[in-house]
Coordinates of C-alpha atoms in Angstrom, one line a residue:
Chain A
M1 CA 85.7 95.8 114.2
T2 CA 88.5 96.8 116.9
F3 CA 92.2 96.7 117.0
T4 CA 92.2 94.0 119.0
A5 CA 91.5 92.3 116.0
S6 CA 94.0 92.8 114.3
L7 CA 96.6 92.5 116.7
R8 CA 94.9 89.2 117.6
S9 CA 95.1 88.3 114.1
E10 CA 98.9 89.3 113.5
F11 CA 99.4 87.1 116.0
L12 CA 98.3 84.5 114.9
K13 CA 100.2 84.5 111.8
I14 CA 103.0 84.5 114.1
K15 CA 101.9 80.4 115.2
R16 CA 105.1 77.7 113.9
T17 CA 107.1 80.9 112.4
S18 CA 110.9 80.9 112.4
L19 CA 110.4 84.1 113.9
I20 CA 110.3 82.6 117.2
Y21 CA 113.5 80.5 116.8
I22 CA 115.3 83.4 115.7
I23 CA 114.5 85.3 119.2
L24 CA 115.4 81.9 121.0
V25 CA 119.2 81.5 119.1
A26 CA 120.1 84.9 118.8
A27 CA 119.7 86.3 122.0
F28 CA 121.5 83.2 122.9
I29 CA 124.9 84.3 120.6
I30 CA 126.3 86.6 122.7
P31 CA 126.2 85.3 126.0
F32 CA 127.8 82.1 125.0
V33 CA 130.9 83.9 123.7
M34 CA 131.3 86.6 126.7
F35 CA 130.9 83.2 128.9
F36 CA 133.5 81.5 126.8
D37 CA 135.7 84.1 127.0
Y38 CA 135.2 85.6 130.3
G39 CA 138.6 85.4 132.3
S40 CA 138.4 85.9 135.4
P41 CA 136.6 88.4 138.0
D42 CA 138.5 92.1 138.3
P43 CA 137.6 93.2 141.6
E44 CA 139.3 96.5 140.8
K45 CA 136.9 97.5 138.2
L46 CA 133.0 97.0 139.6
A47 CA 131.5 96.4 142.3
N48 CA 130.2 93.3 141.0
G49 CA 132.0 90.5 139.6
W50 CA 129.6 90.4 135.8
D51 CA 129.5 94.3 135.6
H52 CA 131.6 94.6 132.8
F53 CA 130.8 91.8 131.6
Y54 CA 127.2 92.7 131.0
K55 CA 128.0 96.4 129.8
E56 CA 130.8 94.7 127.3
A57 CA 127.8 92.6 125.5
T58 CA 125.2 94.7 125.5
M59 CA 127.0 97.2 123.9
V60 CA 127.2 94.8 121.2
F61 CA 123.7 94.1 121.4
V62 CA 122.0 97.3 121.6
F63 CA 124.9 98.4 118.9
V64 CA 124.5 95.6 116.4
F65 CA 122.4 92.5 117.4
L66 CA 119.1 94.6 118.2
P67 CA 119.3 97.4 114.9
M68 CA 119.4 93.7 112.8
F69 CA 117.0 91.5 114.9
F70 CA 114.4 94.4 113.6
V71 CA 115.5 94.5 110.0
L72 CA 115.0 90.9 110.0
T73 CA 112.0 90.0 111.7
S74 CA 110.4 93.4 109.7
T75 CA 111.3 91.4 106.3
L76 CA 110.5 88.3 107.7
L77 CA 107.2 88.9 109.0
M78 CA 105.4 90.9 106.0
Q79 CA 107.2 88.0 104.1
I80 CA 104.0 86.0 105.4
E81 CA 102.0 88.0 103.7
V82 CA 104.2 88.1 100.3
K83 CA 105.1 84.0 100.3
N84 CA 101.7 82.9 100.8
N85 CA 100.3 85.9 98.3
A86 CA 97.8 87.0 101.5
W87 CA 98.1 90.4 101.3
K88 CA 95.1 91.0 98.7
Q89 CA 93.7 89.0 101.7
V90 CA 94.6 91.2 104.1
L91 CA 93.6 94.0 102.3
A92 CA 90.2 92.9 101.4
S93 CA 89.5 92.7 104.7
P94 CA 87.2 95.4 106.9
Q95 CA 90.4 96.7 108.3
P96 CA 91.6 100.6 108.1
F97 CA 94.9 100.7 106.5
F98 CA 96.7 102.5 109.5
N99 CA 95.3 98.9 111.7
I100 CA 97.1 96.8 109.8
I101 CA 100.2 98.3 109.7
F102 CA 99.8 99.7 113.9
A103 CA 99.0 96.2 114.5
K104 CA 102.1 94.6 112.5
F105 CA 104.5 97.0 113.9
I106 CA 103.0 96.4 117.5
I107 CA 104.5 92.5 116.7
I108 CA 107.6 93.6 115.5
Q109 CA 108.1 95.4 118.9
T110 CA 107.0 92.3 120.9
L111 CA 109.1 90.0 119.4
A112 CA 111.9 92.5 120.3
F113 CA 110.7 93.3 123.7
A114 CA 111.0 89.4 123.7
F115 CA 114.7 89.4 122.5
V116 CA 115.5 91.8 125.3
V117 CA 114.2 90.3 127.8
V118 CA 115.4 86.3 126.7
Y119 CA 118.9 87.9 125.9
N120 CA 118.5 89.5 129.6
A121 CA 117.3 85.7 130.9
Y122 CA 120.8 84.5 129.4
M123 CA 123.1 86.9 129.9
V124 CA 122.0 86.6 134.5
L125 CA 122.2 82.8 133.9
S126 CA 125.7 82.5 132.5
A127 CA 127.1 85.1 134.8
A128 CA 125.3 83.1 137.7
V129 CA 127.1 80.3 136.2
L130 CA 130.9 82.7 135.9
D131 CA 129.5 84.3 139.6
M132 CA 129.7 80.3 141.1
A133 CA 132.8 79.7 139.7
Y134 CA 134.4 82.0 140.6
G135 CA 132.9 82.2 144.5
S136 CA 131.3 85.3 143.7
D137 CA 127.8 87.1 144.9
V138 CA 125.2 86.1 142.4
L139 CA 122.1 88.1 143.2
A140 CA 124.6 91.3 144.6
Y141 CA 123.6 92.3 140.6
L142 CA 120.0 91.3 139.8
K143 CA 120.0 93.6 143.4
R144 CA 119.8 96.8 141.4
W145 CA 117.1 95.5 139.0
P146 CA 116.1 99.5 138.4
E147 CA 119.4 100.6 137.0
L148 CA 119.7 97.6 135.2
L149 CA 115.8 98.0 133.9
K150 CA 116.5 102.0 133.5
F151 CA 119.6 100.8 131.1
N152 CA 117.4 98.6 128.9
L153 CA 114.6 101.0 128.2
N154 CA 117.3 103.4 127.3
A155 CA 118.7 100.6 124.5
F156 CA 115.1 99.9 123.6
G157 CA 113.9 103.7 123.2
A158 CA 117.4 104.6 120.8
T159 CA 116.6 101.7 118.4
I160 CA 113.1 103.0 118.0
G161 CA 113.8 104.6 115.2
I162 CA 115.6 101.9 113.4
S163 CA 112.9 99.4 114.0
T164 CA 110.6 102.3 112.3
L165 CA 112.8 102.7 109.1
G166 CA 113.6 98.5 109.2
F167 CA 109.8 98.3 109.4
W168 CA 109.1 101.0 106.5
L169 CA 111.6 99.2 104.2
A170 CA 110.5 95.9 105.1
L171 CA 106.5 96.7 103.9
R172 CA 107.5 98.4 100.5
S173 CA 109.5 95.5 99.3
K174 CA 108.1 92.7 98.0
N175 CA 111.6 91.0 98.3
F176 CA 112.9 89.1 101.0
I177 CA 116.9 90.7 99.9
A178 CA 116.0 93.9 99.8
P179 CA 115.2 95.5 103.0
I180 CA 117.6 93.4 104.6
A181 CA 120.7 94.0 102.4
I182 CA 119.7 97.4 101.9
G183 CA 119.6 97.5 106.0
F184 CA 122.5 96.0 107.1
L185 CA 124.1 99.0 104.7
L186 CA 122.3 101.3 106.2
W187 CA 124.2 100.1 109.4
V188 CA 127.6 99.6 108.4
I189 CA 127.7 103.4 107.6
G190 CA 127.0 103.7 111.3
P191 CA 130.2 102.0 112.6
V192 CA 132.4 103.5 109.1
S193 CA 131.5 107.2 109.9
L194 CA 132.1 107.0 113.6
E195 CA 135.6 106.0 112.9
F196 CA 136.5 108.5 110.7
K197 CA 134.4 111.2 113.2
L198 CA 132.4 112.4 110.6
P199 CA 130.1 115.6 111.8
H200 CA 126.8 115.6 113.6
I201 CA 127.1 111.3 113.2
D202 CA 125.9 111.2 116.8
K203 CA 122.4 112.0 114.9
Y204 CA 122.6 109.3 112.6
V205 CA 119.9 106.3 113.2
F206 CA 122.0 103.6 113.6
V207 CA 124.7 105.7 115.8
L208 CA 121.8 106.5 117.8
P209 CA 122.1 102.8 120.3
F210 CA 125.8 103.7 120.2
T211 CA 124.8 107.4 122.6
V212 CA 123.9 104.9 125.4
F213 CA 127.1 103.7 126.3
A214 CA 129.3 106.3 125.4
K215 CA 130.2 108.7 128.6
K216 CA 130.9 111.3 125.6
F217 CA 126.8 111.5 125.0
E218 CA 125.9 110.3 129.0
H219 CA 124.6 114.3 129.8
Q220 CA 122.4 114.4 126.2
R221 CA 120.7 110.6 126.9
L222 CA 117.5 112.4 126.2
F223 CA 118.1 114.5 123.5
Y224 CA 118.9 111.0 121.8
Q225 CA 116.0 108.7 123.0
L226 CA 114.3 111.7 122.0
L227 CA 115.6 112.0 118.3
S228 CA 115.2 108.3 118.5
L229 CA 111.5 108.7 118.5
G230 CA 111.2 111.4 116.1
Y231 CA 113.1 109.2 114.1
G232 CA 110.2 106.9 114.7
L233 CA 107.4 108.9 114.0
F234 CA 108.8 110.5 110.4
F235 CA 110.0 106.9 109.5
F236 CA 106.1 104.4 110.5
T237 CA 104.2 108.6 109.2
I238 CA 106.4 107.5 105.6
A239 CA 104.8 104.1 105.7
Y240 CA 101.7 104.4 106.8
V241 CA 100.9 107.5 104.0
E242 CA 102.9 104.9 101.2
F243 CA 100.7 102.4 101.7
V244 CA 97.7 104.5 101.8
W245 CA 98.9 106.3 98.5
Q246 CA 99.7 103.0 97.0
R247 CA 95.8 102.1 97.1
V248 CA 93.4 105.3 97.9
Q249 CA 93.7 108.7 95.4
F250 CA 94.6 111.2 98.6
K251 CA 91.2 113.5 97.3
W252 CA 89.2 111.3 98.5
L253 CA 90.2 111.7 101.8
W254 CA 87.9 114.8 102.7
Q255 CA 85.7 114.6 99.7
R256 CA 82.4 114.2 100.8
P257 CA 81.1 110.6 100.5
G258 CA 79.2 109.9 97.4
R259 CA 75.4 109.1 97.1
I260 CA 73.8 106.1 98.9
V261 CA 71.5 104.4 96.8
Q262 CA 69.3 102.4 99.4
Chain B
M1 CA 67.0 97.8 99.6
S2 CA 68.3 98.4 96.2
S3 CA 68.2 95.1 93.9
T4 CA 72.0 96.2 92.4
I5 CA 74.8 94.9 94.0
I6 CA 78.0 96.3 91.7
R7 CA 77.5 99.3 89.6
T8 CA 80.2 100.6 88.2
D9 CA 80.2 103.8 85.9
Q10 CA 83.5 104.8 83.4
L11 CA 85.7 102.6 84.9
C12 CA 89.2 103.0 83.6
Y13 CA 92.1 101.8 84.4
N14 CA 96.2 102.0 83.6
Y15 CA 99.4 100.4 84.6
T16 CA 101.9 102.2 83.1
K17 CA 100.9 105.3 81.8
G18 CA 99.1 105.4 78.0
V19 CA 98.5 102.0 78.1
S20 CA 94.8 101.5 78.8
T21 CA 94.2 98.5 80.6
L22 CA 90.5 99.0 81.6
T23 CA 88.5 101.4 79.7
D24 CA 84.7 102.7 80.7
I25 CA 83.7 99.3 82.0
H26 CA 79.8 99.5 83.0
L27 CA 79.1 96.6 85.4
Q28 CA 76.1 95.8 86.7
V29 CA 75.1 92.7 89.0
N30 CA 71.8 92.0 90.3
R31 CA 71.1 91.0 93.9
G32 CA 70.2 87.0 93.8
D33 CA 72.0 86.9 90.5
I34 CA 74.6 84.5 89.7
Y35 CA 77.0 86.7 87.5
G36 CA 79.6 84.7 85.0
F37 CA 82.3 87.3 84.2
L38 CA 84.4 86.3 80.7
G39 CA 87.2 87.3 79.1
P40 CA 90.2 85.4 77.7
N41 CA 93.2 85.6 79.6
G42 CA 94.5 89.5 80.1
S43 CA 91.3 90.2 79.2
G44 CA 91.2 92.7 82.3
K45 CA 88.4 90.4 84.8
T46 CA 91.4 90.0 87.6
T47 CA 92.1 94.1 87.7
T48 CA 88.2 95.3 87.2
L49 CA 87.5 92.5 90.7
S50 CA 91.4 94.2 92.2
L51 CA 89.3 97.5 91.6
L52 CA 86.1 96.2 92.9
L53 CA 87.5 94.7 96.5
G54 CA 89.7 98.2 96.9
L55 CA 93.5 96.3 95.9
L56 CA 93.7 98.9 93.6
K57 CA 93.8 102.5 93.4
T58 CA 90.5 103.9 91.1
Q59 CA 92.3 105.8 88.9
H60 CA 88.7 107.0 87.3
G61 CA 85.2 106.4 87.4
T62 CA 83.0 105.4 89.9
I63 CA 82.5 102.1 91.9
E64 CA 79.5 101.5 94.3
I65 CA 79.0 98.2 96.0
L66 CA 75.5 97.4 97.9
G67 CA 74.6 101.1 97.1
K68 CA 77.8 102.9 98.7
D69 CA 80.6 104.5 97.2
L70 CA 83.6 102.2 97.1
Q71 CA 86.1 105.5 98.1
H72 CA 84.2 106.6 100.6
H73 CA 82.4 103.2 102.7
R74 CA 85.3 100.7 102.3
K75 CA 85.3 99.2 105.1
E76 CA 81.1 98.9 105.5
V77 CA 81.4 97.6 101.8
L78 CA 84.4 94.5 102.4
R79 CA 82.5 93.6 105.9
K80 CA 79.7 92.2 103.4
V81 CA 82.1 91.1 100.4
G82 CA 83.5 87.5 100.5
S83 CA 86.1 86.6 98.2
L84 CA 88.4 85.0 96.4
I85 CA 91.3 86.8 94.1
E86 CA 93.1 84.4 92.2
S87 CA 95.2 81.4 93.9
P88 CA 93.9 81.1 96.8
S89 CA 95.5 83.2 99.9
L90 CA 95.9 81.1 102.9
Y91 CA 98.6 80.8 105.5
N92 CA 100.9 77.3 105.1
H93 CA 102.2 77.1 108.1
L94 CA 98.6 77.2 109.9
T95 CA 95.5 75.0 109.8
A96 CA 92.3 75.2 108.0
K97 CA 90.7 76.9 111.4
E98 CA 93.6 78.4 112.7
N99 CA 93.4 80.2 108.6
L100 CA 89.8 81.0 109.6
E101 CA 91.2 81.9 112.8
V102 CA 93.0 85.0 111.3
Y103 CA 90.4 86.5 109.9
R104 CA 87.2 85.0 112.5
E105 CA 87.0 88.1 114.7
I106 CA 88.0 91.1 112.2
Y107 CA 84.4 89.3 110.3
G108 CA 82.7 89.1 113.7
A109 CA 81.9 86.4 112.9
S110 CA 81.4 83.5 115.4
K111 CA 83.2 80.2 116.5
A112 CA 80.1 78.5 115.6
R113 CA 79.8 80.5 111.6
L114 CA 83.8 79.1 111.5
Q115 CA 83.0 75.4 112.6
G116 CA 80.0 75.6 109.6
V117 CA 81.6 77.6 106.7
L118 CA 84.1 74.3 107.7
N119 CA 81.6 72.0 107.3
I120 CA 79.9 73.6 104.2
V121 CA 82.8 73.0 102.4
G122 CA 83.8 69.6 103.9
L123 CA 87.1 70.5 105.6
S124 CA 86.5 70.0 109.4
D125 CA 88.2 66.9 110.1
T126 CA 91.4 68.1 108.7
G127 CA 92.8 68.3 112.3
K128 CA 96.0 69.7 113.3
K129 CA 96.9 68.9 108.8
T130 CA 98.9 72.3 107.8
V131 CA 97.8 74.0 104.8
R132 CA 101.4 72.9 103.1
Q133 CA 99.6 69.5 103.7
F134 CA 96.4 70.3 101.4
S135 CA 96.0 69.5 98.0
L136 CA 94.8 72.2 95.6
G137 CA 91.5 71.4 95.6
M138 CA 91.1 71.6 99.2
R139 CA 93.1 74.7 99.2
Q140 CA 91.0 75.9 97.1
R141 CA 87.7 74.9 98.9
L142 CA 89.3 76.5 102.2
S143 CA 89.2 79.8 100.1
I144 CA 85.4 79.3 100.0
A145 CA 85.3 78.8 103.5
L146 CA 87.0 82.3 103.9
A147 CA 85.1 83.8 101.6
L148 CA 81.9 82.8 103.5
L149 CA 82.9 83.6 106.6
P150 CA 81.2 87.2 107.4
K151 CA 78.0 85.6 105.8
P152 CA 78.6 87.6 103.3
E153 CA 75.8 89.4 100.6
L154 CA 78.4 89.4 97.9
L155 CA 80.7 86.7 97.2
I156 CA 83.5 88.0 94.4
L157 CA 85.6 85.0 93.4
D158 CA 88.5 85.2 90.7
E159 CA 88.5 81.8 88.6
P160 CA 87.5 79.7 91.3
T161 CA 87.8 76.8 89.3
N162 CA 91.7 77.2 88.4
G163 CA 93.4 73.6 89.1
L164 CA 90.3 72.0 90.0
D165 CA 89.7 68.2 88.7
P166 CA 85.9 67.6 87.6
A167 CA 84.8 66.5 90.4
G168 CA 85.6 69.2 91.9
I169 CA 84.3 71.4 89.5
L170 CA 80.9 69.9 89.6
E171 CA 81.1 70.0 93.4
L172 CA 82.5 73.5 93.2
R173 CA 78.9 74.6 90.9
S174 CA 76.7 73.3 93.3
L175 CA 77.8 74.7 96.0
I176 CA 77.3 78.0 94.6
R177 CA 73.9 76.9 92.9
S178 CA 73.0 76.1 97.0
L179 CA 74.5 78.8 98.5
N180 CA 73.0 81.4 95.6
K181 CA 69.4 79.3 96.1
E182 CA 69.5 78.9 99.9
E183 CA 71.4 82.3 101.1
G184 CA 70.5 84.1 98.6
I185 CA 74.3 85.2 98.4
T186 CA 75.0 87.4 95.1
F187 CA 77.6 85.9 92.8
L188 CA 80.3 87.8 90.4
I189 CA 82.1 84.9 89.0
S190 CA 85.3 85.2 86.2
S191 CA 86.3 82.7 83.9
H192 CA 87.7 81.9 80.1
I193 CA 85.4 79.2 80.4
L194 CA 82.4 80.0 78.9
S195 CA 81.6 76.6 79.2
E196 CA 82.5 76.3 83.2
V197 CA 80.4 78.9 83.8
E198 CA 77.3 78.9 81.2
K199 CA 75.5 76.0 83.6
M200 CA 75.0 77.8 86.4
V201 CA 75.3 82.2 85.8
N202 CA 72.0 83.7 85.0
R203 CA 73.9 86.6 83.9
I204 CA 76.6 87.2 81.9
G205 CA 79.5 89.9 81.0
I206 CA 82.4 89.6 78.6
I207 CA 84.9 91.3 78.4
Y208 CA 87.5 91.9 75.8
K209 CA 91.3 94.0 75.8
G210 CA 89.5 95.9 78.5
R211 CA 86.4 96.8 77.2
M212 CA 82.8 95.4 77.8
R213 CA 81.8 93.5 74.9
F214 CA 78.6 92.3 76.4
Q215 CA 76.4 92.2 78.8
G216 CA 72.4 91.0 79.9
S217 CA 70.7 87.9 80.0
L218 CA 72.1 84.2 79.2
G219 CA 68.6 84.6 77.9
E220 CA 70.0 87.8 76.0
L221 CA 73.0 85.8 75.0
H222 CA 71.4 82.5 73.5
K223 CA 69.3 85.9 71.6
L224 CA 72.6 87.0 70.1
Q225 CA 73.4 83.5 69.2
Q226 CA 70.6 82.8 67.5
Q227 CA 70.8 86.3 65.7
Q228 CA 74.5 85.3 64.1
S229 CA 73.5 81.8 62.9
L230 CA 73.7 82.3 59.5
V231 CA 72.2 79.7 56.4
Q232 CA 75.0 79.2 54.0
L233 CA 73.4 79.3 50.1
D234 CA 74.1 78.1 46.5
T235 CA 71.8 78.6 44.0
S236 CA 71.5 78.9 40.1
D237 CA 71.2 83.1 40.2
N238 CA 72.8 84.1 43.6
L239 CA 72.4 87.7 42.3
R240 CA 68.6 86.9 41.9
A241 CA 68.6 85.0 45.1
W242 CA 70.0 87.3 47.3
A243 CA 66.8 90.3 45.5
V244 CA 63.9 87.4 46.7
L245 CA 65.6 86.7 50.1
K246 CA 66.6 90.7 51.0
K247 CA 63.6 91.2 53.6
F248 CA 65.9 88.6 55.4
Q249 CA 68.7 90.8 55.2
A250 CA 70.7 88.1 53.2
E251 CA 74.3 89.3 52.3
L252 CA 76.3 87.9 49.1
Q253 CA 79.6 86.7 50.3
D254 CA 81.7 86.2 47.6
E255 CA 80.3 84.2 45.9
D256 CA 78.0 82.6 48.7
L257 CA 75.0 83.7 49.4
V258 CA 74.5 84.3 53.5
V259 CA 71.2 84.7 55.6
P260 CA 70.6 84.9 59.4
Y261 CA 68.0 82.8 60.4
T262 CA 66.5 82.0 63.7
D263 CA 65.2 78.9 63.6
L264 CA 65.0 75.9 61.1
A265 CA 61.0 76.3 60.3
Q266 CA 63.2 79.6 59.1
V267 CA 65.5 78.0 56.4
A268 CA 62.3 76.2 55.4
I269 CA 60.2 79.0 54.0
I270 CA 63.8 80.3 53.1
N271 CA 64.3 77.2 50.5
R272 CA 60.6 77.4 49.6
M273 CA 60.8 81.2 48.5
L274 CA 63.7 80.5 46.1
I275 CA 61.6 77.2 44.4
D276 CA 59.0 79.5 44.3
N277 CA 60.4 82.0 42.5
D278 CA 62.3 80.0 39.9
L279 CA 66.1 79.1 41.3
D280 CA 67.8 76.2 41.8
V281 CA 69.3 75.4 45.7
Y282 CA 72.3 73.5 44.9
N283 CA 73.6 74.0 49.0
L284 CA 71.9 74.8 51.4
H285 CA 74.0 74.8 54.5
P286 CA 72.6 75.9 58.0
R287 CA 75.0 77.4 60.3
K288 CA 73.7 77.0 64.2
Q289 CA 76.1 79.7 66.2
T290 CA 77.0 77.9 69.4
L291 CA 77.5 80.0 72.8
E292 CA 81.1 79.1 72.5
T293 CA 81.3 80.7 69.0
I294 CA 79.7 84.2 69.9
F295 CA 81.9 84.1 73.0
I296 CA 85.0 83.4 70.5
N297 CA 84.0 86.0 67.9
L298 CA 82.9 88.4 70.5
T299 CA 86.3 88.2 72.4
T300 CA 88.9 88.0 68.8
E301 CA 89.8 90.9 66.7

């Protein structure tokens, strides 16, 4: 039994669920608002007409939408098992516990990746229409794709900690509301604390996406990426240990196997 | 190859500290058995089955399935065990085929096997209909198809007839019998109704308030039934009649005399003995125990 079998099983489960529609709709909101909110390109500011436009939109996307997306999709993914009363069948199948939860985690990361890609596609589309309307060069910005890619990867990296925290909250709850409410509350603490300039708040997991944009943290970007990864490993380990602990007594993990009767 | 498929030893479990849900469960299911695991609601059947499938953490005791310790060989054991615990565990937004496809590779089953199990349960023509549109009987059948997918050596079914109509129950009963006979699958079936499983099982375990009250073959249960059948007597002198029938383990209960019997010929012998001893028999009432009353006696205080 390989990990790919578990992964394939998890992919099949999200077929015909609302997760795909959430990606398509949620990714559309910011480009849609930005499109109608756009005044005119500022030639003084940036090389291309939509440079500023993109950064402003993506700041909201990475700081608000992506963290909430992780919390929501993790909860919805776990609810597939809860609502269908299917956890017991999953756990009675011959899959290692690690495969079960890591496959689910990969699904969430894949959905988030799709969310980022769809969002970027909408942004390009929205900007292209505006550029054409204002007579700017549509392709000029796309030629800077390595910069765009790096920016997106940084944003993704800064949310790894949030994604595993949301995953852990969803995994340990049978309830739909609780992980979303806790996730939202933890997120709200971020901007409020930033407003009050609390010490070390830049290291708070929900504030890490902010460091991708703020000039103040530019020189420490690698540190924040590693910190997010550290949070990611920490929360995933907690989620895994708790998941196993609920089903197996840890002493058995290092005890010798019992008698085998043939 | 071991003839014992399931063996539990001193299995105990409690959901809350100090309140024991299972106490000292010694379960033994042999290869080829259709084992009926009986008990009223809340007696600990589902908890026991959940422990056997590793859904609950074993707190005390050991579980050996297919000759292997469950805790250390969880994956190996579960690969050969199919299960249906309580209500069906199916994804309502998927079709019958997709539901099986979710687990096909995990169990290493082929596409032909998937189609085969759908044919066995008569759900091969449901097309694009999702499980949400299925009747309860169809869901139950699909759950059995899922349990059969890994070509199991052991099938654990928790109250599989729940929600089925009489025709569905008969159908399921004959399916279980044929799978046991033709594919050699061992069954552990829980139920709270004796008459429901009596016709198909060969071994029975009765659990009540978390303790095993009986375990043995159906023949042994019948024997117990015979042992517990009583003839109620009223004679001209019950005290003297009791002395006459002492070798039959007669007992005086209030004003009546009760004597255990195994068959009606024995009742006739008892009657003749009383008459031969100049005792008038006013009332002779054989009370034959049914399996149902035995079950009720074992599962009441």
